[in-house]
Amino acid sequence: MLKPNFKEAKKRTKDDIKVLRNEYVIPDDVKNIGKNKKYFIKTYGCQMNEHDSEMISAILEDMSYTKTSDYEDADLIILNTCAIRENAHNKTFGMLGRIKHMKQEKPGLMVGLAGCMSQEESVVEEIINKYKWMDFVFGTHNIHKLPEILQEHVRTKKLEVNVWSNEGNVIEGIPSKRDSKYKAWVNIMYGCDKFCTYCIVPYTRGKQRSRMPEDIIDEVKDLIKRGYQEVTLLGQNVNAYGKDFKNTDYKMENLLSDVAKTGIKRVRFVTSHPWDFTDNMIEVIAKYDNICNYIHLPVQSGSSRILKLMGRRYTKEDYLKLYNKIKAKVKNCSITTDIIVGFPGETKEDFKQTLDLVKKCKFDSAFTFIYSPREGTPAAKMVDETTLEEKEQRLHKLNELVNKYSKDANRKLVGKIIPVLLESVSEKDENMLAGYTDTMKLVNVKADKKYIGKIVNVKILDAKTWSLDGEINE
Ligand code: SAH
Ligand code: SF4
Ligand code: F3S
């Protein structure tokens, strides 16, 4: 049994980050373990987790499992979890409650826990003590070891806990079964060294490690060959890409240009920490047409005092300066953000500063959250006297403002003709298709299914808060 350890997970040594290329192997005796069996993966959390689930899918299919979208039909269930806020935790434990009943009726059912919650000491203790009926737990660092973990479980028939808390290496060669045929997630880096005081990610994902540029470019070229139109470069703080390389000063701006030069139709990247956003990056984004005019730029708070307590290392003024620079240099750039309300010690005045910043920026949209204390992080020990009721009121007020600006931004597009990558049948109407503009606006379009997978000009007819309606304009 290998349990997670926060003290180890927090460590950042100067040791070299290794790129390991031959770590993914499937032992012969588990190659057919999934024959005539179905798997179901439930994914919580961010894009990185979604992409991890695509890898877990491919690994399971390499062991002869087939996918099902109905968990009640599955022989193997994996919950790929998120630890970012308390409600993510609660959702996972709620789901485990439901699965427990299933397991009583279907004893052959295998159930595993993966993702960021697996990296938390308290969660793994709870699983060991109260969820003994589960079959295996693995973490974010050893996805590629899933075949061996299953092999061990089959041998011992006991709960197999195998979670690493090292700083992490870069593992190449893990297959991926992507959910979309048109747009793809591409990891460019793992982990995070920022240690914002509220955030669990540096503990659950390890040290910042950038993938080698050649590996990323090769992956993008291969995606183009297979008909992909769009890639999203993924990292917790993509602007810091390359900062961990020792013998080269290849940075995010270099990677962005090189990815743009492959000729892929659309390049996106998430998430950008304002701190590492360089002028050169802005130039590159402005220069290449296929780099989308869309930047997710989390601000977290509009109060410089709170930003300091959060360890974000920029002030409200720094953020506004960067924001305005991007808006001035990148034409029609859409900028979205993340905001936390109710951070320990946030006063009414601090919150007013957040509202003021939102009024100045008029974000295209924003993800807003009530602060959730995460065990093991510095902020969890800070004094927090604001009541939940007050925090909820602040959130509500913030959302009203954010939504008003989202709708305003959408309204400005009515009557315009904009290219949209149509990617699926619309969730709200099966006669419509849904897709995104390069500025990441969701558009529902009355169109024939033959357009799925294509970038088409769409005339925008109507604007809602979270989406647009349009028609094909060829
Ligand atoms: N790496 C990204 C953020 C990843 S987490 C960045 O720095 O921009 C996504 C968002 O969750 C964060 O931007 C933050 O707004 C929110 N978040 C993180 N920890 C949180 C916590 N403890 N409570 C509430 N929201 C949190
Ligand atoms: Fe968390 Fe900050 Fe790292 Fe983002 S940059 S993942 S908020 S520690
Ligand atoms: Fe959640 Fe882990 Fe992503 S905590 S937001 S799944 S990095």
Short mmCIF file of C-alpha atoms and ligand atoms in Angstrom, two decimals:
data_model
loop_
_atom_site.label_atom_id
_atom_site.label_comp_id
_atom_site.label_asym_id
_atom_site.label_seq_id
_atom_site.Cartn_x
_atom_site.Cartn_y
_atom_site.Cartn_z
CA MET A 1 0.00 0.00 0.00
CA LEU A 2 1.39 3.38 -1.01
CA LYS A 3 -0.51 6.26 0.57
CA PRO A 4 -0.26 9.96 -0.33
CA ASN A 5 1.81 12.26 1.83
CA PHE A 6 1.32 16.02 1.78
CA LYS A 7 4.74 16.77 3.20
CA GLU A 8 6.34 14.93 0.29
CA ALA A 9 3.93 16.48 -2.19
CA LYS A 10 4.89 19.97 -1.05
CA LYS A 11 8.61 19.45 -1.63
CA ARG A 12 10.31 21.23 -4.51
CA THR A 13 13.92 20.10 -5.02
CA LYS A 14 16.35 21.19 -7.69
CA ASP A 15 16.45 17.65 -9.06
CA ASP A 16 16.23 17.26 -12.82
CA ILE A 17 12.88 16.45 -14.27
CA LYS A 18 13.14 13.25 -16.24
CA VAL A 19 11.33 12.50 -19.45
CA LEU A 20 10.43 8.82 -19.29
CA ARG A 21 9.41 7.16 -22.52
CA ASN A 22 9.10 3.46 -21.80
CA GLU A 23 7.06 3.38 -18.61
CA TYR A 24 3.72 2.34 -20.06
CA VAL A 25 3.56 -1.44 -20.32
CA ILE A 26 0.71 -3.89 -20.14
CA PRO A 27 1.61 -7.15 -18.43
CA ASP A 28 0.50 -10.16 -20.49
CA ASP A 29 -1.82 -11.49 -17.84
CA VAL A 30 -4.02 -8.35 -17.87
CA LYS A 31 -4.13 -7.82 -21.64
CA ASN A 32 -7.50 -9.53 -21.86
CA ILE A 33 -8.80 -8.75 -18.39
CA GLY A 34 -11.51 -6.54 -19.88
CA LYS A 35 -12.71 -8.97 -22.54
CA ASN A 36 -16.52 -8.83 -22.76
CA LYS A 37 -16.47 -6.25 -19.98
CA LYS A 38 -17.46 -2.60 -19.96
CA TYR A 39 -15.94 0.41 -18.25
CA PHE A 40 -17.40 3.71 -17.16
CA ILE A 41 -15.39 6.78 -16.14
CA LYS A 42 -16.93 9.69 -14.27
CA THR A 43 -14.80 12.82 -14.60
CA TYR A 44 -14.90 15.77 -12.22
CA GLY A 45 -12.83 18.96 -12.33
CA CYS A 46 -10.77 20.71 -14.96
CA GLN A 47 -9.74 20.08 -18.57
CA MET A 48 -6.62 18.38 -17.36
CA ASN A 49 -8.73 15.77 -15.64
CA GLU A 50 -10.86 15.39 -18.76
CA HIS A 51 -7.72 14.66 -20.74
CA ASP A 52 -6.47 12.26 -18.05
CA SER A 53 -9.76 10.40 -18.42
CA GLU A 54 -9.12 10.13 -22.16
CA MET A 55 -5.82 8.45 -21.29
CA ILE A 56 -7.43 6.15 -18.74
CA SER A 57 -9.96 5.17 -21.44
CA ALA A 58 -7.21 4.28 -23.89
CA ILE A 59 -5.36 2.25 -21.24
CA LEU A 60 -8.52 0.32 -20.37
CA GLU A 61 -9.19 -0.35 -24.06
CA ASP A 62 -5.63 -1.65 -24.36
CA MET A 63 -6.75 -4.18 -21.75
CA SER A 64 -9.75 -5.13 -23.93
CA TYR A 65 -12.44 -3.22 -22.03
CA THR A 66 -15.16 -1.42 -24.02
CA LYS A 67 -16.75 1.86 -23.04
CA THR A 68 -20.27 2.36 -21.74
CA SER A 69 -21.99 5.65 -21.00
CA ASP A 70 -24.29 4.02 -18.44
CA TYR A 71 -22.60 3.33 -15.12
CA GLU A 72 -25.23 0.79 -14.13
CA ASP A 73 -24.14 -1.27 -17.11
CA ALA A 74 -20.44 -1.20 -16.20
CA ASP A 75 -18.14 -3.94 -14.89
CA LEU A 76 -15.49 -1.38 -13.99
CA ILE A 77 -16.14 2.15 -12.69
CA ILE A 78 -13.44 4.75 -12.22
CA LEU A 79 -14.14 8.10 -10.58
CA ASN A 80 -11.56 10.61 -11.79
CA THR A 81 -11.90 13.15 -9.02
CA CYS A 82 -11.27 16.83 -8.29
CA ALA A 83 -10.21 18.31 -4.96
CA ILE A 84 -10.44 22.02 -5.73
CA ARG A 85 -13.48 22.76 -3.54
CA GLU A 86 -15.51 20.99 -0.90
CA ASN A 87 -18.48 20.42 -3.22
CA ALA A 88 -16.28 18.46 -5.64
CA HIS A 89 -15.50 16.16 -2.70
CA ASN A 90 -19.12 15.80 -1.75
CA LYS A 91 -20.16 14.87 -5.27
CA THR A 92 -17.62 12.06 -5.36
CA PHE A 93 -18.64 10.61 -1.99
CA GLY A 94 -22.31 10.89 -3.03
CA MET A 95 -21.56 8.88 -6.15
CA LEU A 96 -19.63 6.29 -4.13
CA GLY A 97 -22.73 5.84 -1.95
CA ARG A 98 -24.77 4.97 -5.03
CA ILE A 99 -22.11 2.64 -6.39
CA LYS A 100 -21.89 0.77 -3.08
CA HIS A 101 -25.48 -0.43 -3.53
CA MET A 102 -24.66 -1.56 -7.06
CA LYS A 103 -21.66 -3.48 -5.84
CA GLN A 104 -23.82 -5.40 -3.35
CA GLU A 105 -25.99 -6.63 -6.20
CA LYS A 106 -23.12 -7.15 -8.63
CA PRO A 107 -20.13 -8.48 -6.66
CA GLY A 108 -17.90 -8.71 -9.76
CA LEU A 109 -18.08 -4.95 -10.21
CA MET A 110 -14.70 -3.23 -9.80
CA VAL A 111 -14.53 0.33 -8.49
CA GLY A 112 -11.53 2.64 -8.50
CA LEU A 113 -10.67 6.16 -7.40
CA ALA A 114 -8.33 8.36 -9.45
CA GLY A 115 -7.46 12.04 -9.79
CA CYS A 116 -6.72 14.82 -7.34
CA MET A 117 -8.73 13.48 -4.38
CA SER A 118 -6.61 10.33 -4.48
CA GLN A 119 -3.61 12.55 -3.74
CA GLU A 120 -5.17 13.75 -0.45
CA GLU A 121 -4.14 12.01 2.73
CA SER A 122 -7.50 12.47 4.47
CA VAL A 123 -9.45 11.10 1.51
CA VAL A 124 -7.32 7.98 1.20
CA GLU A 125 -7.61 7.38 4.98
CA GLU A 126 -11.38 7.62 4.66
CA ILE A 127 -11.39 5.16 1.77
CA ILE A 128 -9.24 2.71 3.70
CA ASN A 129 -11.37 2.96 6.81
CA LYS A 130 -14.89 3.34 5.46
CA TYR A 131 -14.81 2.20 1.84
CA LYS A 132 -13.01 -1.11 2.15
CA TRP A 133 -15.32 -2.53 -0.50
CA MET A 134 -13.55 -0.46 -3.15
CA ASP A 135 -10.97 -2.14 -5.37
CA PHE A 136 -8.20 0.33 -6.14
CA VAL A 137 -6.94 3.89 -5.72
CA PHE A 138 -4.32 5.53 -7.94
CA GLY A 139 -3.24 9.14 -8.32
CA THR A 140 -2.35 11.79 -10.85
CA HIS A 141 1.31 10.72 -11.15
CA ASN A 142 0.84 7.05 -11.98
CA ILE A 143 -2.02 6.82 -14.48
CA HIS A 144 0.30 4.84 -16.75
CA LYS A 145 0.64 2.20 -14.03
CA LEU A 146 -3.05 1.33 -14.07
CA PRO A 147 -2.46 -2.06 -15.77
CA GLU A 148 -0.02 -3.10 -13.04
CA ILE A 149 -2.33 -1.78 -10.32
CA LEU A 150 -5.18 -3.89 -11.70
CA GLN A 151 -2.85 -6.86 -11.96
CA GLU A 152 -1.92 -6.50 -8.28
CA HIS A 153 -5.55 -6.18 -7.26
CA VAL A 154 -6.49 -9.31 -9.16
CA ARG A 155 -3.67 -11.14 -7.36
CA THR A 156 -4.49 -9.96 -3.82
CA LYS A 157 -8.24 -9.39 -4.19
CA LYS A 158 -7.77 -6.54 -1.71
CA LEU A 159 -8.14 -2.78 -1.91
CA GLU A 160 -5.02 -1.72 -3.79
CA VAL A 161 -3.84 1.78 -2.87
CA ASN A 162 -1.00 3.07 -5.02
CA VAL A 163 -0.51 6.84 -4.88
CA TRP A 164 2.77 8.63 -5.48
CA SER A 165 3.60 11.94 -3.82
CA ASN A 166 6.86 12.65 -5.63
CA GLU A 167 7.45 15.87 -7.52
CA GLY A 168 6.77 13.99 -10.72
CA ASN A 169 8.39 13.26 -14.06
CA VAL A 170 7.18 13.75 -17.59
CA ILE A 171 5.80 10.47 -18.84
CA GLU A 172 5.58 10.15 -22.62
CA GLY A 173 3.89 7.43 -24.60
CA ILE A 174 0.59 7.09 -22.71
CA PRO A 175 -2.15 6.51 -25.30
CA SER A 176 -5.24 8.68 -25.41
CA LYS A 177 -8.79 7.99 -26.58
CA ARG A 178 -10.10 11.46 -27.30
CA ASP A 179 -13.77 12.29 -26.82
CA SER A 180 -13.86 14.62 -29.83
CA LYS A 181 -12.76 13.98 -33.41
CA TYR A 182 -12.33 17.69 -34.07
CA LYS A 183 -10.73 19.30 -31.07
CA ALA A 184 -8.07 17.91 -28.79
CA TRP A 185 -6.51 18.63 -25.44
CA VAL A 186 -2.73 18.63 -25.54
CA ASN A 187 -0.79 18.72 -22.28
CA ILE A 188 2.17 21.04 -22.47
CA MET A 189 3.10 20.94 -18.81
CA TYR A 190 2.15 19.28 -15.57
CA GLY A 191 1.98 20.45 -11.97
CA CYS A 192 2.22 23.93 -10.51
CA ASP A 193 4.80 25.78 -8.42
CA LYS A 194 2.77 28.90 -7.72
CA PHE A 195 1.33 27.74 -4.38
CA CYS A 196 -1.48 30.30 -4.25
CA THR A 197 -2.43 30.12 -0.59
CA TYR A 198 -5.97 28.79 -1.15
CA CYS A 199 -5.12 26.16 -3.74
CA ILE A 200 -4.64 22.40 -3.46
CA VAL A 201 -3.32 21.84 -7.01
CA PRO A 202 0.44 22.18 -6.29
CA TYR A 203 -0.01 19.35 -3.75
CA THR A 204 -2.13 17.08 -5.93
CA ARG A 205 -0.27 17.59 -9.23
CA GLY A 206 3.35 18.06 -8.16
CA LYS A 207 6.13 20.24 -9.41
CA GLN A 208 5.91 22.21 -12.62
CA ARG A 209 7.25 20.05 -15.47
CA SER A 210 7.15 21.12 -19.11
CA ARG A 211 6.96 18.60 -21.92
CA MET A 212 9.68 18.82 -24.57
CA PRO A 213 8.66 21.08 -27.49
CA GLU A 214 9.30 18.30 -30.05
CA ASP A 215 6.90 15.97 -28.26
CA ILE A 216 4.17 18.62 -28.26
CA ILE A 217 4.69 19.58 -31.91
CA ASP A 218 4.73 15.92 -32.99
CA GLU A 219 1.46 15.37 -31.16
CA VAL A 220 -0.13 18.39 -32.87
CA LYS A 221 1.13 17.29 -36.32
CA ASP A 222 -0.32 13.85 -35.76
CA LEU A 223 -3.66 15.39 -34.75
CA ILE A 224 -3.71 17.44 -37.96
CA LYS A 225 -3.14 14.25 -39.97
CA ARG A 226 -6.11 12.71 -38.24
CA GLY A 227 -8.38 15.63 -39.17
CA TYR A 228 -8.35 17.67 -35.97
CA GLN A 229 -9.21 21.35 -36.38
CA GLU A 230 -8.38 22.64 -32.93
CA VAL A 231 -5.93 22.03 -30.11
CA THR A 232 -6.04 23.42 -26.60
CA LEU A 233 -2.64 23.55 -24.95
CA LEU A 234 -3.12 22.58 -21.32
CA GLY A 235 -1.36 23.49 -18.11
CA GLN A 236 -2.19 25.00 -14.72
CA ASN A 237 -0.17 28.04 -15.71
CA VAL A 238 0.79 27.75 -19.36
CA ASN A 239 2.55 31.12 -19.40
CA ALA A 240 5.27 29.61 -17.24
CA TYR A 241 5.89 26.90 -19.87
CA GLY A 242 9.61 26.20 -20.28
CA LYS A 243 10.69 28.00 -17.13
CA ASP A 244 11.78 24.64 -15.74
CA PHE A 245 14.09 23.85 -18.69
CA LYS A 246 17.71 24.10 -17.65
CA ASN A 247 19.65 24.32 -20.91
CA THR A 248 17.39 26.37 -23.16
CA ASP A 249 15.31 29.49 -22.90
CA TYR A 250 12.49 28.13 -25.04
CA LYS A 251 9.34 29.74 -23.59
CA MET A 252 5.57 29.83 -24.12
CA GLU A 253 5.88 32.44 -26.85
CA ASN A 254 8.20 30.09 -28.79
CA LEU A 255 5.89 27.15 -28.31
CA LEU A 256 2.84 29.16 -29.36
CA SER A 257 4.56 30.24 -32.60
CA ASP A 258 5.73 26.72 -33.34
CA VAL A 259 2.30 25.24 -32.73
CA ALA A 260 0.71 27.99 -34.87
CA LYS A 261 3.20 27.20 -37.67
CA THR A 262 2.04 23.58 -37.86
CA GLY A 263 -1.02 25.01 -39.63
CA ILE A 264 -3.64 23.59 -37.27
CA LYS A 265 -6.77 25.67 -37.78
CA ARG A 266 -7.17 26.77 -34.17
CA VAL A 267 -4.84 27.01 -31.21
CA ARG A 268 -6.11 27.68 -27.70
CA PHE A 269 -4.33 27.58 -24.39
CA VAL A 270 -5.45 27.46 -20.73
CA THR A 271 -4.81 28.68 -18.06
CA SER A 272 -2.83 31.91 -18.05
CA HIS A 273 -1.57 33.27 -14.76
CA PRO A 274 -1.27 37.07 -15.13
CA TRP A 275 2.15 37.03 -13.49
CA ASP A 276 3.95 35.22 -16.32
CA PHE A 277 2.17 36.94 -19.22
CA THR A 278 4.91 38.55 -21.33
CA ASP A 279 4.71 41.22 -24.02
CA ASN A 280 6.25 38.74 -26.44
CA MET A 281 3.38 36.36 -25.83
CA ILE A 282 0.89 39.10 -26.62
CA GLU A 283 2.77 39.85 -29.87
CA VAL A 284 2.65 36.20 -30.89
CA ILE A 285 -1.07 35.89 -30.14
CA ALA A 286 -1.73 39.01 -32.21
CA LYS A 287 0.49 37.85 -35.07
CA TYR A 288 -0.94 34.41 -35.88
CA ASP A 289 -4.49 34.18 -37.19
CA ASN A 290 -4.87 30.61 -36.00
CA ILE A 291 -4.12 31.48 -32.36
CA CYS A 292 -7.59 32.15 -30.99
CA ASN A 293 -8.41 35.60 -29.72
CA TYR A 294 -9.42 34.22 -26.40
CA ILE A 295 -7.60 34.37 -23.10
CA HIS A 296 -8.70 32.94 -19.80
CA LEU A 297 -7.00 35.20 -17.31
CA PRO A 298 -8.04 34.42 -13.73
CA VAL A 299 -7.92 37.49 -11.49
CA GLN A 300 -9.33 35.88 -8.29
CA SER A 301 -9.97 39.23 -6.54
CA GLY A 302 -10.04 42.94 -7.28
CA SER A 303 -8.52 43.85 -3.93
CA SER A 304 -4.73 44.15 -3.92
CA ARG A 305 -4.77 43.40 -0.19
CA ILE A 306 -6.57 40.08 -0.75
CA LEU A 307 -4.42 39.29 -3.80
CA LYS A 308 -1.41 39.57 -1.55
CA LEU A 309 -2.93 37.21 1.01
CA MET A 310 -3.72 34.82 -1.84
CA GLY A 311 -0.09 34.88 -2.92
CA ARG A 312 -0.99 35.89 -6.48
CA ARG A 313 1.96 38.31 -6.80
CA TYR A 314 0.19 41.04 -8.77
CA THR A 315 -1.98 43.98 -7.73
CA LYS A 316 -5.31 45.13 -9.07
CA GLU A 317 -3.43 47.82 -11.01
CA ASP A 318 -0.98 45.28 -12.52
CA TYR A 319 -3.92 43.19 -13.67
CA LEU A 320 -5.73 46.14 -15.24
CA LYS A 321 -2.58 47.21 -17.03
CA LEU A 322 -2.09 43.75 -18.51
CA TYR A 323 -5.76 43.48 -19.37
CA ASN A 324 -5.75 46.77 -21.24
CA LYS A 325 -2.53 45.90 -23.05
CA ILE A 326 -4.00 42.65 -24.33
CA LYS A 327 -7.22 44.38 -25.39
CA ALA A 328 -5.25 47.04 -27.26
CA LYS A 329 -2.90 44.65 -29.07
CA VAL A 330 -5.08 41.60 -29.79
CA LYS A 331 -8.03 42.62 -31.95
CA ASN A 332 -11.48 41.52 -30.71
CA CYS A 333 -9.91 39.54 -27.92
CA SER A 334 -12.33 37.91 -25.55
CA ILE A 335 -11.09 37.70 -21.98
CA THR A 336 -12.66 35.55 -19.28
CA THR A 337 -11.72 35.12 -15.66
CA ASP A 338 -12.10 33.25 -12.36
CA ILE A 339 -13.09 35.05 -9.18
CA ILE A 340 -13.20 33.82 -5.58
CA VAL A 341 -15.44 35.60 -3.07
CA GLY A 342 -15.20 35.27 0.69
CA PHE A 343 -11.46 34.62 0.95
CA PRO A 344 -10.50 34.75 4.69
CA GLY A 345 -10.54 38.36 5.81
CA GLU A 346 -12.30 39.73 2.71
CA THR A 347 -14.15 42.85 3.87
CA LYS A 348 -17.07 44.65 2.25
CA GLU A 349 -14.53 47.15 0.91
CA ASP A 350 -12.36 44.38 -0.60
CA PHE A 351 -15.41 42.95 -2.26
CA LYS A 352 -16.32 46.39 -3.60
CA GLN A 353 -12.89 46.46 -5.23
CA THR A 354 -13.73 43.18 -6.99
CA LEU A 355 -17.00 44.62 -8.29
CA ASP A 356 -15.09 47.71 -9.42
CA LEU A 357 -12.58 45.60 -11.33
CA VAL A 358 -15.38 43.67 -13.03
CA LYS A 359 -16.99 46.96 -14.03
CA LYS A 360 -13.70 48.11 -15.54
CA CYS A 361 -12.91 44.90 -17.38
CA LYS A 362 -16.43 43.94 -18.50
CA PHE A 363 -15.33 40.30 -18.85
CA ASP A 364 -16.81 38.18 -21.61
CA SER A 365 -17.62 35.73 -18.85
CA ALA A 366 -16.38 34.64 -15.46
CA PHE A 367 -16.38 31.55 -13.29
CA THR A 368 -17.18 32.63 -9.76
CA PHE A 369 -16.69 30.63 -6.58
CA ILE A 370 -17.16 30.92 -2.85
CA TYR A 371 -13.82 30.29 -1.14
CA SER A 372 -13.55 26.73 0.11
CA PRO A 373 -10.86 25.91 2.71
CA ARG A 374 -8.57 23.08 1.60
CA GLU A 375 -6.82 21.13 4.32
CA GLY A 376 -3.05 21.53 4.16
CA THR A 377 -3.05 24.92 2.39
CA PRO A 378 -1.94 28.13 4.22
CA ALA A 379 -5.29 29.89 3.73
CA ALA A 380 -7.11 27.11 5.60
CA LYS A 381 -5.42 28.38 8.77
CA MET A 382 -6.34 32.04 8.21
CA VAL A 383 -9.07 33.61 10.33
CA ASP A 384 -12.32 33.79 8.43
CA GLU A 385 -15.12 35.70 10.11
CA THR A 386 -17.45 36.30 7.19
CA THR A 387 -20.67 34.26 7.45
CA LEU A 388 -21.70 31.90 4.68
CA GLU A 389 -24.84 33.95 4.23
CA GLU A 390 -22.78 37.08 3.56
CA LYS A 391 -20.54 35.16 1.14
CA GLU A 392 -23.58 33.89 -0.72
CA GLN A 393 -24.91 37.43 -1.01
CA ARG A 394 -21.57 38.59 -2.41
CA LEU A 395 -21.54 35.75 -4.91
CA HIS A 396 -25.07 36.58 -6.00
CA LYS A 397 -24.25 40.25 -6.47
CA LEU A 398 -21.08 39.41 -8.39
CA ASN A 399 -22.92 36.96 -10.64
CA GLU A 400 -25.55 39.55 -11.51
CA LEU A 401 -22.85 41.91 -12.68
CA VAL A 402 -20.83 39.25 -14.50
CA ASN A 403 -23.93 38.00 -16.31
CA LYS A 404 -24.90 41.49 -17.39
CA TYR A 405 -21.51 41.95 -19.08
CA SER A 406 -21.65 38.47 -20.64
CA LYS A 407 -24.96 39.31 -22.22
CA ASP A 408 -23.69 42.73 -23.36
CA ALA A 409 -20.67 41.10 -25.02
CA ASN A 410 -22.93 38.58 -26.75
CA ARG A 411 -25.38 41.27 -27.87
CA LYS A 412 -22.62 43.10 -29.70
CA LEU A 413 -22.24 40.09 -32.00
CA VAL A 414 -25.84 40.05 -33.27
CA GLY A 415 -25.87 40.62 -37.04
CA LYS A 416 -22.21 39.70 -37.43
CA ILE A 417 -20.89 36.80 -39.51
CA ILE A 418 -18.46 34.71 -37.48
CA PRO A 419 -16.65 31.40 -38.12
CA VAL A 420 -17.84 28.63 -35.80
CA LEU A 421 -16.40 25.13 -35.37
CA LEU A 422 -19.58 23.07 -35.30
CA GLU A 423 -18.87 20.06 -33.18
CA SER A 424 -22.05 18.33 -32.06
CA VAL A 425 -25.83 18.24 -32.05
CA SER A 426 -27.09 20.98 -29.76
CA GLU A 427 -28.11 19.93 -26.25
CA LYS A 428 -31.17 22.16 -26.34
CA ASP A 429 -32.57 21.18 -29.74
CA GLU A 430 -31.74 18.10 -31.80
CA ASN A 431 -32.32 19.98 -35.04
CA MET A 432 -29.54 22.37 -34.18
CA LEU A 433 -25.78 22.06 -34.04
CA ALA A 434 -23.55 23.60 -31.41
CA GLY A 435 -20.05 24.96 -31.67
CA TYR A 436 -17.69 27.70 -30.57
CA THR A 437 -16.36 30.89 -32.11
CA ASP A 438 -12.63 31.47 -31.86
CA THR A 439 -13.47 33.80 -28.95
CA MET A 440 -15.05 30.81 -27.18
CA LYS A 441 -18.70 31.82 -27.50
CA LEU A 442 -21.14 28.95 -27.65
CA VAL A 443 -23.38 29.20 -30.74
CA ASN A 444 -26.45 27.10 -31.53
CA VAL A 445 -27.02 26.93 -35.26
CA LYS A 446 -29.86 25.59 -37.38
CA ALA A 447 -27.80 23.42 -39.72
CA ASP A 448 -27.60 20.05 -41.37
CA LYS A 449 -25.49 17.40 -39.59
CA LYS A 450 -23.11 17.33 -42.56
CA TYR A 451 -21.52 20.47 -41.09
CA ILE A 452 -20.33 18.69 -37.93
CA GLY A 453 -16.56 18.93 -37.67
CA LYS A 454 -16.30 21.95 -39.94
CA ILE A 455 -15.53 25.61 -39.35
CA VAL A 456 -18.40 27.49 -41.02
CA ASN A 457 -19.46 31.12 -41.27
CA VAL A 458 -22.48 31.74 -39.10
CA LYS A 459 -24.70 34.79 -38.98
CA ILE A 460 -25.56 35.62 -35.38
CA LEU A 461 -29.29 36.15 -34.94
CA ASP A 462 -29.84 36.34 -31.20
CA ALA A 463 -27.88 36.74 -27.97
CA LYS A 464 -28.50 35.10 -24.60
CA THR A 465 -26.38 35.31 -21.45
CA TRP A 466 -24.44 32.10 -22.07
CA SER A 467 -24.97 31.43 -25.78
CA LEU A 468 -25.78 32.80 -29.21
CA ASP A 469 -28.20 31.61 -31.88
CA GLY A 470 -27.28 31.74 -35.52
CA GLU A 471 -27.72 30.43 -39.05
CA ILE A 472 -25.26 29.25 -41.66
CA ASN A 473 -24.09 32.01 -43.97
CA GLU A 474 -22.16 30.56 -46.88
N1 SAH B 1 -4.29 27.27 -12.46
C1 SAH B 1 -5.42 28.06 -12.63
C2 SAH B 1 -6.57 27.69 -11.75
C3 SAH B 1 -6.97 26.29 -11.54
S1 SAH B 1 -8.24 26.06 -10.39
C4 SAH B 1 -5.04 29.50 -12.35
O1 SAH B 1 -4.25 29.81 -11.51
O2 SAH B 1 -5.60 30.34 -12.98
C5 SAH B 1 -9.59 26.92 -11.12
C6 SAH B 1 -10.15 27.99 -10.25
O3 SAH B 1 -10.70 27.45 -9.07
C7 SAH B 1 -9.17 29.01 -9.76
O4 SAH B 1 -8.86 29.97 -10.71
C8 SAH B 1 -9.88 29.59 -8.57
O5 SAH B 1 -10.71 30.67 -8.94
C9 SAH B 1 -10.75 28.44 -8.09
N2 SAH B 1 -10.26 27.90 -6.83
C10 SAH B 1 -9.08 27.30 -6.58
N3 SAH B 1 -8.98 26.96 -5.28
C11 SAH B 1 -10.13 27.35 -4.69
C12 SAH B 1 -10.64 27.29 -3.35
N4 SAH B 1 -9.93 26.77 -2.36
N5 SAH B 1 -11.87 27.79 -3.11
C13 SAH B 1 -12.60 28.35 -4.10
N6 SAH B 1 -12.19 28.43 -5.37
C14 SAH B 1 -10.96 27.94 -5.67
FE1 SF4 B 2 -3.64 26.86 -8.01
FE2 SF4 B 2 -2.41 29.17 -8.19
FE3 SF4 B 2 -1.32 27.00 -9.31
FE4 SF4 B 2 -3.53 28.08 -10.35
S1 SF4 B 2 -1.50 29.04 -10.24
S2 SF4 B 2 -3.15 25.92 -9.97
S3 SF4 B 2 -4.64 28.81 -8.55
S4 SF4 B 2 -1.64 27.37 -7.14
FE1 F3S B 3 -9.59 19.75 -9.73
FE2 F3S B 3 -7.24 18.65 -9.83
FE3 F3S B 3 -8.13 20.00 -11.89
S1 F3S B 3 -8.11 19.66 -8.08
S2 F3S B 3 -9.44 21.54 -10.95
S3 F3S B 3 -8.99 18.15 -11.11
S4 F3S B 3 -6.03 19.88 -11.20
#
